[in-house]
CSV table of C-alpha atoms in Angstrom, one decimal:
chain,number,residue,atom,x,y,z
S,1,MET,CA,0.0,0.0,0.0
S,2,THR,CA,1.5,3.4,-1.0
S,3,GLN,CA,1.6,6.4,1.3
S,4,ASN,CA,-0.7,8.4,-0.9
S,5,THR,CA,-3.3,5.6,-1.0
S,6,LEU,CA,-3.2,5.2,2.8
S,7,LYS,CA,-3.4,9.0,3.3
S,8,THR,CA,-6.5,9.1,1.2
S,9,HIS,CA,-8.2,6.3,3.1
S,10,ILE,CA,-7.2,7.9,6.4
S,11,GLN,CA,-8.7,11.3,5.5
S,12,THR,CA,-12.0,9.5,4.5
S,13,ALA,CA,-12.0,7.7,7.9
S,14,LEU,CA,-11.4,11.0,9.8
S,15,THR,CA,-14.2,12.7,8.0
S,16,ALA,CA,-16.6,9.8,9.0
S,17,LEU,CA,-15.4,9.9,12.6
S,18,GLU,CA,-15.9,13.7,12.7
S,19,ALA,CA,-19.5,13.2,11.7
S,20,LEU,CA,-19.9,10.5,14.3
S,21,LEU,CA,-18.5,12.7,17.1
S,22,GLU,CA,-20.7,15.6,16.0
S,23,GLN,CA,-23.7,13.4,16.0
S,24,LEU,CA,-23.0,12.1,19.5
S,25,SER,CA,-21.9,15.4,21.2
S,26,GLY,CA,-23.7,18.0,19.1
S,27,ASN,CA,-20.5,19.9,18.7
S,28,GLU,CA,-18.0,20.0,15.8
S,29,ILE,CA,-14.7,18.3,16.8
S,30,PRO,CA,-12.1,18.7,14.0
S,31,LEU,CA,-9.7,15.8,13.5
S,32,ASP,CA,-6.4,16.0,11.7
S,33,ALA,CA,-3.8,13.4,10.8
S,34,SER,CA,-0.2,13.7,9.9
S,35,ALA,CA,1.3,12.0,6.9
S,36,PRO,CA,1.7,8.2,7.4
S,37,LYS,CA,5.2,7.1,8.3
S,38,ASN,CA,6.5,3.8,7.0
S,39,ILE,CA,8.1,1.9,9.9
S,40,ALA,CA,8.1,-1.5,8.4
S,41,ASP,CA,11.9,-1.7,8.3
S,42,ARG,CA,12.4,-0.5,11.8
S,43,SER,CA,12.3,-2.6,14.9
S,44,PRO,CA,9.8,-1.3,17.6
S,45,THR,CA,11.6,1.3,19.6
S,46,GLU,CA,11.5,1.6,23.4
S,47,ALA,CA,10.1,5.1,23.1
S,48,LEU,CA,7.1,3.8,21.1
S,49,GLN,CA,6.5,1.0,23.6
S,50,ASN,CA,6.6,3.5,26.5
S,51,ASP,CA,4.3,5.8,24.6
S,52,LEU,CA,1.7,3.0,24.2
S,53,LYS,CA,1.9,2.2,28.0
S,54,GLU,CA,0.8,5.8,28.8
S,55,ARG,CA,-2.3,5.6,26.6
S,56,PHE,CA,-5.6,3.7,26.2
S,57,VAL,CA,-4.8,1.1,23.6
S,58,LEU,CA,-7.5,-0.3,21.3
S,59,TYR,CA,-6.1,-3.3,19.3
S,60,ALA,CA,-7.2,-6.0,17.0
S,61,ALA,CA,-4.6,-8.7,17.7
S,62,ASP,CA,-5.5,-10.9,14.7
S,63,GLN,CA,-5.2,-7.9,12.3
S,64,GLY,CA,-2.2,-6.1,13.7
S,65,ALA,CA,-4.1,-2.8,14.0
S,66,VAL,CA,-3.6,-0.6,17.0
S,67,VAL,CA,-5.2,2.7,18.1
S,68,ALA,CA,-3.6,4.5,21.0
S,69,LEU,CA,-5.4,7.5,22.6
S,70,ASP,CA,-4.3,10.0,25.3
S,71,PRO,CA,-6.3,9.6,28.6
S,72,ASP,CA,-7.9,13.0,28.0
S,73,TRP,CA,-10.0,11.5,25.3
S,74,VAL,CA,-12.1,9.8,28.0
S,75,PRO,CA,-13.9,13.0,29.1
S,76,LEU,CA,-14.6,13.8,25.5
S,77,PHE,CA,-16.2,10.5,24.7
S,78,SER,CA,-18.1,10.3,28.0
S,79,GLU,CA,-19.6,13.8,27.5
S,80,ALA,CA,-20.6,12.8,24.0
S,81,MET,CA,-22.1,9.5,25.1
S,82,PHE,CA,-23.6,10.3,28.6
S,83,GLY,CA,-23.7,14.1,28.7
S,84,GLU,CA,-21.1,14.3,31.5
S,85,GLU,CA,-17.3,14.0,31.8
S,86,MET,CA,-15.8,10.8,33.2
S,87,ASP,CA,-12.4,10.6,35.0
S,88,PRO,CA,-9.9,8.6,32.9
S,89,ASN,CA,-9.2,6.5,36.1
S,90,ALA,CA,-12.9,5.7,36.6
S,91,ASP,CA,-14.0,2.0,36.6
S,92,GLY,CA,-16.2,2.5,33.5
S,93,ALA,CA,-13.5,4.2,31.4
S,94,LEU,CA,-12.2,1.0,29.8
S,95,ASP,CA,-15.8,-0.1,28.9
S,96,LEU,CA,-16.4,3.3,27.4
S,97,MET,CA,-13.3,3.0,25.2
S,98,GLN,CA,-14.4,-0.5,24.1
S,99,GLU,CA,-17.9,0.9,23.1
S,100,ILE,CA,-16.4,3.8,21.2
S,101,SER,CA,-14.0,1.6,19.3
S,102,SER,CA,-16.9,-0.6,18.1
S,103,GLN,CA,-18.9,2.4,17.0
S,104,GLY,CA,-15.9,4.1,15.4
S,105,PHE,CA,-14.8,1.1,13.5
S,106,GLY,CA,-18.3,0.4,12.3
S,107,THR,CA,-18.6,3.9,10.9
S,108,VAL,CA,-15.2,3.7,9.2
S,109,GLN,CA,-15.9,0.3,7.8
S,110,SER,CA,-19.2,1.3,6.2
S,111,THR,CA,-17.8,4.6,4.8
S,112,LEU,CA,-14.8,2.9,3.2
S,113,ALA,CA,-17.0,0.2,1.8
S,114,GLU,CA,-18.8,2.9,-0.2
S,115,GLU,CA,-15.4,3.6,-1.8
S,116,GLY,CA,-14.7,0.0,-2.7
S,117,LEU,CA,-12.4,-0.8,0.2
S,118,THR,CA,-13.7,-3.7,2.3
S,119,LEU,CA,-12.3,-4.0,5.8
S,120,PRO,CA,-12.5,-7.3,7.6
S,121,GLU,CA,-14.7,-7.8,10.7
S,122,VAL,CA,-12.5,-7.3,13.8
S,123,GLN,CA,-13.1,-7.2,17.5
S,124,PHE,CA,-11.0,-4.7,19.4
S,125,ASP,CA,-9.5,-5.4,22.8
S,126,THR,CA,-8.6,-2.6,25.2
S,127,ALA,CA,-5.7,-1.9,27.5
S,128,ALA,CA,-5.7,0.9,30.1
S,129,PRO,CA,-2.7,3.2,30.7
S,130,GLY,CA,-0.1,1.3,32.7
S,131,GLN,CA,-1.1,-2.1,31.4
S,132,ALA,CA,1.1,-4.0,29.0
S,133,PRO,CA,0.0,-3.1,25.5
S,134,PRO,CA,0.4,-5.5,22.5
S,135,SER,CA,3.8,-5.5,20.7
S,136,PRO,CA,3.7,-3.4,17.5
S,137,ASP,CA,6.0,-5.9,15.7
S,138,GLU,CA,3.6,-6.2,12.8
S,139,ALA,CA,3.1,-2.5,12.4
S,140,ALA,CA,4.2,-1.1,9.0
S,141,TRP,CA,2.6,2.4,9.2
S,142,LEU,CA,2.5,5.0,12.0
S,143,VAL,CA,-0.2,7.7,11.7
S,144,PRO,CA,-0.3,10.4,14.4
S,145,PHE,CA,-3.5,12.4,14.7
S,146,THR,CA,-5.1,15.1,16.8
S,147,ALA,CA,-8.5,16.5,17.8
S,148,GLN,CA,-9.4,20.1,18.7
S,149,ARG,CA,-11.5,20.5,21.8
S,150,GLY,CA,-12.2,23.6,23.9
S,151,GLY,CA,-9.1,25.4,22.7
S,152,GLY,CA,-6.9,22.4,23.5
S,153,GLU,CA,-5.6,19.5,21.5
S,154,LEU,CA,-5.9,15.8,22.1
S,155,ASP,CA,-3.5,13.5,20.4
S,156,GLY,CA,-3.3,9.8,19.4
S,157,LEU,CA,-1.7,7.5,17.0
S,158,VAL,CA,-2.7,4.6,14.7
S,159,LEU,CA,-0.5,1.6,13.9
S,160,LEU,CA,-1.4,-0.3,10.7
S,161,PRO,CA,-0.1,-3.5,9.1
S,162,ASP,CA,1.2,-3.4,5.6
S,163,GLY,CA,-1.6,-4.0,3.1
S,164,ALA,CA,0.7,-3.9,0.0
S,165,GLU,CA,0.1,-7.5,-0.9
S,166,ALA,CA,-3.6,-7.3,-0.7
S,167,SER,CA,-3.5,-4.1,-2.6
S,168,SER,CA,-1.4,-5.7,-5.3
S,169,ASP,CA,-3.7,-8.6,-5.5
S,170,ALA,CA,-6.6,-6.3,-5.9
S,171,SER,CA,-4.9,-4.3,-8.6
S,172,THR,CA,-4.0,-7.5,-10.5
S,173,ALA,CA,-7.6,-8.7,-10.3
S,174,THR,CA,-8.8,-5.4,-11.4
S,175,GLU,CA,-6.4,-5.3,-14.4
S,176,SER,CA,-7.4,-8.9,-15.4
S,177,ALA,CA,-11.1,-8.0,-15.2
S,178,SER,CA,-10.4,-4.9,-17.4
S,179,GLN,CA,-8.5,-6.9,-20.0
S,180,GLU,CA,-11.3,-9.5,-20.1
S,181,ALA,CA,-14.0,-6.8,-20.4
S,182,ALA,CA,-12.0,-5.2,-23.3
S,183,ALA,CA,-11.6,-8.5,-25.1
S,184,GLY,CA,-15.3,-9.2,-24.7
S,185,ALA,CA,-16.1,-5.8,-26.1
S,186,ASP,CA,-13.8,-6.4,-29.1
S,187,GLN,CA,-15.5,-9.8,-29.8
S,188,SER,CA,-18.9,-8.2,-29.5
S,189,SER,CA,-17.9,-5.4,-31.8
S,190,GLY,CA,-16.5,-7.8,-34.4
S,191,ALA,CA,-19.6,-10.0,-34.3
S,192,SER,CA,-21.8,-7.0,-35.0
S,193,GLN,CA,-20.0,-6.1,-38.2
S,194,PRO,CA,-21.4,-7.9,-41.2
S,195,ALA,CA,-19.2,-9.3,-43.9
S,196,GLY,CA,-18.0,-6.7,-46.4
S,197,GLY,CA,-17.9,-3.9,-43.8
S,198,GLY,CA,-21.5,-2.8,-44.4
S,199,ALA,CA,-23.8,-1.3,-41.8
S,200,PRO,CA,-25.2,-3.6,-39.1
S,201,SER,CA,-28.5,-5.2,-40.0
S,202,SER,CA,-31.8,-4.1,-38.4
S,203,ALA,CA,-32.0,-7.5,-36.7
S,204,ASP,CA,-28.9,-6.7,-34.7
S,205,GLU,CA,-30.2,-3.4,-33.5
S,206,SER,CA,-31.9,-3.1,-30.1
S,207,ASP,CA,-35.4,-1.9,-29.9
S,208,GLY,CA,-35.4,1.7,-28.7
S,209,VAL,CA,-37.0,2.4,-25.3
S,210,GLU,CA,-38.8,5.7,-24.9
S,211,VAL,CA,-37.8,7.5,-21.7
S,212,SER,CA,-39.4,10.6,-20.4
S,213,PRO,CA,-39.2,12.5,-17.1
S,214,ALA,CA,-41.9,11.9,-14.5
S,215,ALA,CA,-44.6,14.5,-14.4
S,216,PHE,CA,-46.5,15.3,-11.2
S,217,SER,CA,-49.5,17.6,-10.8
S,218,GLU,CA,-49.2,20.7,-8.7
S,219,LEU,CA,-50.3,20.2,-5.1
S,220,GLY,CA,-51.5,23.8,-4.8
S,221,ASP,CA,-51.5,26.1,-1.9
S,222,GLU,CA,-51.7,24.6,1.6
S,223,GLU,CA,-55.1,25.0,3.2
S,224,ILE,CA,-56.2,24.4,6.8
S,225,SER,CA,-59.7,23.2,7.1
S,226,GLY,CA,-62.1,25.1,9.4
S,227,ASP,CA,-62.5,28.7,10.2
S,228,GLY,CA,-59.6,28.8,12.7
S,229,ASP,CA,-62.0,29.7,15.6
S,230,SER,CA,-63.6,26.3,16.0
S,231,GLY,CA,-60.5,24.7,17.6
S,232,THR,CA,-61.8,25.4,21.2
S,233,PHE,CA,-62.5,23.2,24.1
S,234,LYS,CA,-66.1,22.8,23.0
S,235,LEU,CA,-65.0,19.5,21.4
S,236,LEU,CA,-63.9,18.3,24.9
S,237,ALA,CA,-67.2,19.3,26.6
S,238,ASP,CA,-68.2,15.6,27.2
S,239,VAL,CA,-64.8,14.5,28.5
S,240,ASP,CA,-64.8,13.5,32.1
S,241,LEU,CA,-62.1,15.0,34.4
S,242,GLU,CA,-61.2,14.0,37.9
S,243,VAL,CA,-61.8,17.0,40.2
S,244,ARG,CA,-60.3,16.8,43.6
S,245,VAL,CA,-60.7,19.2,46.6
S,246,GLU,CA,-57.7,19.2,49.0
S,247,LEU,CA,-58.2,20.3,52.6
S,248,GLY,CA,-54.5,20.1,53.4
S,249,ARG,CA,-51.4,17.9,53.3
S,250,ARG,CA,-48.9,16.5,55.8
S,251,GLU,CA,-45.8,14.3,55.3
S,252,LEU,CA,-45.2,11.7,57.9
S,253,PRO,CA,-42.4,9.2,58.4
S,254,LEU,CA,-43.4,5.6,58.0
S,255,ALA,CA,-42.8,5.0,61.7
S,256,ASP,CA,-45.4,7.6,62.6
S,257,VAL,CA,-47.9,6.2,60.0
S,258,LEU,CA,-47.6,2.8,61.7
S,259,LYS,CA,-48.5,4.4,65.0
S,260,LEU,CA,-51.8,5.8,63.8
S,261,THR,CA,-54.8,4.2,65.5
S,262,THR,CA,-58.5,5.0,65.9
S,263,GLY,CA,-58.8,8.5,67.4
S,264,SER,CA,-55.3,9.7,66.3
S,265,VAL,CA,-55.3,13.3,65.0
S,266,VAL,CA,-53.2,14.3,62.0
S,267,GLU,CA,-52.4,18.0,61.9
S,268,LEU,CA,-52.4,19.6,58.4
S,269,GLU,CA,-50.2,22.4,57.3
S,270,LYS,CA,-53.2,24.8,56.5
S,271,MET,CA,-54.4,27.3,59.0
S,272,VAL,CA,-58.0,27.8,59.9
S,273,GLY,CA,-59.8,30.0,57.3
S,274,GLU,CA,-57.3,29.3,54.5
S,275,PRO,CA,-59.0,28.4,51.2
S,276,LEU,CA,-59.2,24.9,49.9
S,277,SER,CA,-57.4,23.8,46.8
S,278,VAL,CA,-59.4,22.5,43.8
S,279,TYR,CA,-57.5,20.3,41.3
S,280,ALA,CA,-58.5,19.0,37.9
S,281,ASN,CA,-56.3,16.1,36.5
S,282,GLY,CA,-53.8,16.9,39.2
S,283,ARG,CA,-53.4,20.6,38.3
S,284,LEU,CA,-54.6,23.5,40.5
S,285,ILE,CA,-57.5,25.4,38.8
S,286,ALA,CA,-59.2,27.2,41.7
S,287,GLU,CA,-59.4,27.9,45.4
S,288,GLY,CA,-62.6,27.9,47.5
S,289,GLU,CA,-64.3,27.4,50.9
S,290,ALA,CA,-66.1,24.5,52.3
S,291,VAL,CA,-69.9,24.7,52.4
S,292,VAL,CA,-72.8,22.3,53.3
S,293,ILE,CA,-75.5,21.7,50.8
S,294,ASP,CA,-78.4,19.8,52.4
S,295,GLU,CA,-76.5,16.9,53.8
S,296,GLN,CA,-73.5,17.0,51.5
S,297,PHE,CA,-70.2,18.9,51.6
S,298,GLY,CA,-69.4,21.2,48.8
S,299,VAL,CA,-67.0,23.9,47.9
S,300,ARG,CA,-67.7,27.5,46.9
S,301,ILE,CA,-65.1,28.8,44.3
S,302,THR,CA,-63.6,32.0,45.6
S,303,ASN,CA,-60.6,32.4,43.3
S,304,LEU,CA,-59.7,31.0,39.9
S,305,ALA,CA,-56.2,30.1,38.7
S,306,SER,CA,-54.9,31.8,35.5
S,307,GLU,CA,-56.5,30.8,32.3
S,308,GLY,CA,-53.3,29.3,30.9
S,309,HIS,CA,-52.8,27.3,34.1
S,310,ARG,CA,-56.4,25.9,33.9
S,311,GLU,CA,-56.0,25.0,30.2
S,312,LYS,CA,-53.0,22.8,31.1
S,313,ALA,CA,-55.4,20.6,33.1
S,314,PHE,CA,-56.7,19.3,29.9
S,315,PHE,CA,-53.4,17.8,28.8
């Protein structure tokens, strides 16, 4: 795989990941990658190993791919996923990185597939800072990248195996397919020419298919049925509402409730003479005073809640 080819694929992947982060967090988080460095002929350096130990490492052992992220990426991902920042040393940080790696790889995989590059199905394992990361012996390319967040910069790196052989096989297959298609086209062209170099006969010509653009009738101006004044609560006149009159309230501990017996008195928070509260569907709509009508209790309305507050009782 050439550096230019890898650079193009990485830029496509970064664009897809930017869209994913923006979708999760609602904020634009620019990502930028440096030019890929070929490290296939170099043995893993001690500096690289130490660098991996200080980061969260996402790796696919069977594919030789490694993504190493600075611990400060954890608050970014947790805020995007859960709406609040998580400490990099928290117990759930490793699980969060595992989830992000799955979503990120799935996004990159589907995006590159649209460009004709099929990535294999992989399962990423994770290692927290301080744990022994996988050895990057199979790494052929090193790609440092950064993200801009809140005026600061987060950094990370990607280690990729060499895909030159697969790329070469794909190129060979593509070239062979092109040659076969060209040969088939030549044979088809030769077969269509009659002897003597004359024009092709009408039997060899395809019947023409008439194609015309679809035509749709105009929908016209938007109209709202009714006169605009009929949308009142008259339509709800027959709807039953639960109306409740509250004399007062009192909160008691469970221990005091268990002590209640016949003859116990529960003191309410309302003073004598204070109005009663009238609720409809659990919303306060009025205040009143207790009255006696024949042999039944009633309530005389003395004050109405605001019209807007009363209308909310219907919803």
